[in-house]
Amino acid sequence: KIGYLVPELYDMRGDWIMALTPGGVDQDLERLDYKRIKRPMFPLDEEMADPDLSVRWISDIKIQ
């Protein structure tokens, strides 16, 4: 969210530590309490059915 400050912060850094803490902009998606979404939802739910990735041929398309 502070991408415009990154060059200056990068120059000032000693060692960077990323802390995923709870709060208004929590980055830990699994910790967030989503209630009004269709489940299962990737990447929140680990157990999901494999998607159907088989090819479907559509023969009636006419390219001009």
Coordinates of C-alpha atoms in Angstrom, one line a residue:
K1 CA 0.0 0.0 0.0
I2 CA 3.0 2.3 0.3
G3 CA 4.7 1.5 -2.9
Y4 CA 5.6 5.1 -3.6
L5 CA 7.8 5.1 -0.5
V6 CA 9.6 1.9 -1.2
P7 CA 12.7 3.4 -2.9
E8 CA 13.4 5.6 0.1
L9 CA 12.6 2.9 2.6
Y10 CA 14.8 0.5 0.7
D11 CA 17.7 2.9 0.9
M12 CA 17.2 3.3 4.7
R13 CA 16.8 -0.4 5.6
G14 CA 19.1 -2.3 7.8
D15 CA 17.4 -5.6 7.8
W16 CA 13.7 -5.9 6.7
I17 CA 11.3 -8.0 8.7
M18 CA 7.8 -8.7 7.4
A19 CA 5.2 -9.1 10.2
L20 CA 1.8 -10.5 9.4
T21 CA -0.2 -9.0 12.2
P22 CA -4.0 -8.8 12.7
G23 CA -5.6 -5.4 12.0
G24 CA -7.3 -3.3 9.4
V25 CA -5.1 -4.5 6.5
D26 CA -4.3 -8.0 7.6
Q27 CA -2.3 -9.8 4.8
D28 CA -2.9 -13.3 6.3
L29 CA -5.8 -14.5 4.1
E30 CA -6.5 -17.6 6.1
R31 CA -7.0 -15.7 9.3
L32 CA -9.6 -13.4 7.8
D33 CA -13.2 -14.4 8.7
Y34 CA -15.0 -14.4 5.4
K35 CA -18.7 -15.0 5.9
R36 CA -20.5 -13.9 2.7
I37 CA -18.6 -15.7 0.0
K38 CA -19.4 -18.8 -2.0
R39 CA -17.4 -21.8 -0.6
P40 CA -15.1 -23.4 -1.4
M41 CA -13.0 -20.3 -2.5
F42 CA -9.4 -20.6 -3.6
P43 CA -7.0 -19.9 -1.9
L44 CA -8.9 -19.8 1.4
D45 CA -10.1 -23.4 1.4
E46 CA -7.5 -26.2 1.0
E47 CA -9.9 -29.0 0.1
M48 CA -11.5 -28.3 -3.3
A49 CA -12.5 -30.4 -6.2
D50 CA -10.1 -30.4 -9.1
P51 CA -11.3 -28.2 -11.9
D52 CA -12.4 -29.7 -15.2
L53 CA -9.5 -28.8 -17.6
S54 CA -10.5 -31.0 -20.5
V55 CA -10.7 -29.6 -24.0
R56 CA -14.0 -28.8 -25.6
W57 CA -14.0 -28.6 -29.3
I58 CA -16.4 -26.2 -30.9
S59 CA -16.8 -27.0 -34.5
D60 CA -19.5 -24.6 -35.7
I61 CA -17.4 -21.5 -35.5
K62 CA -16.9 -19.9 -38.9
I63 CA -13.8 -17.7 -39.2
Q64 CA -13.9 -15.1 -41.9

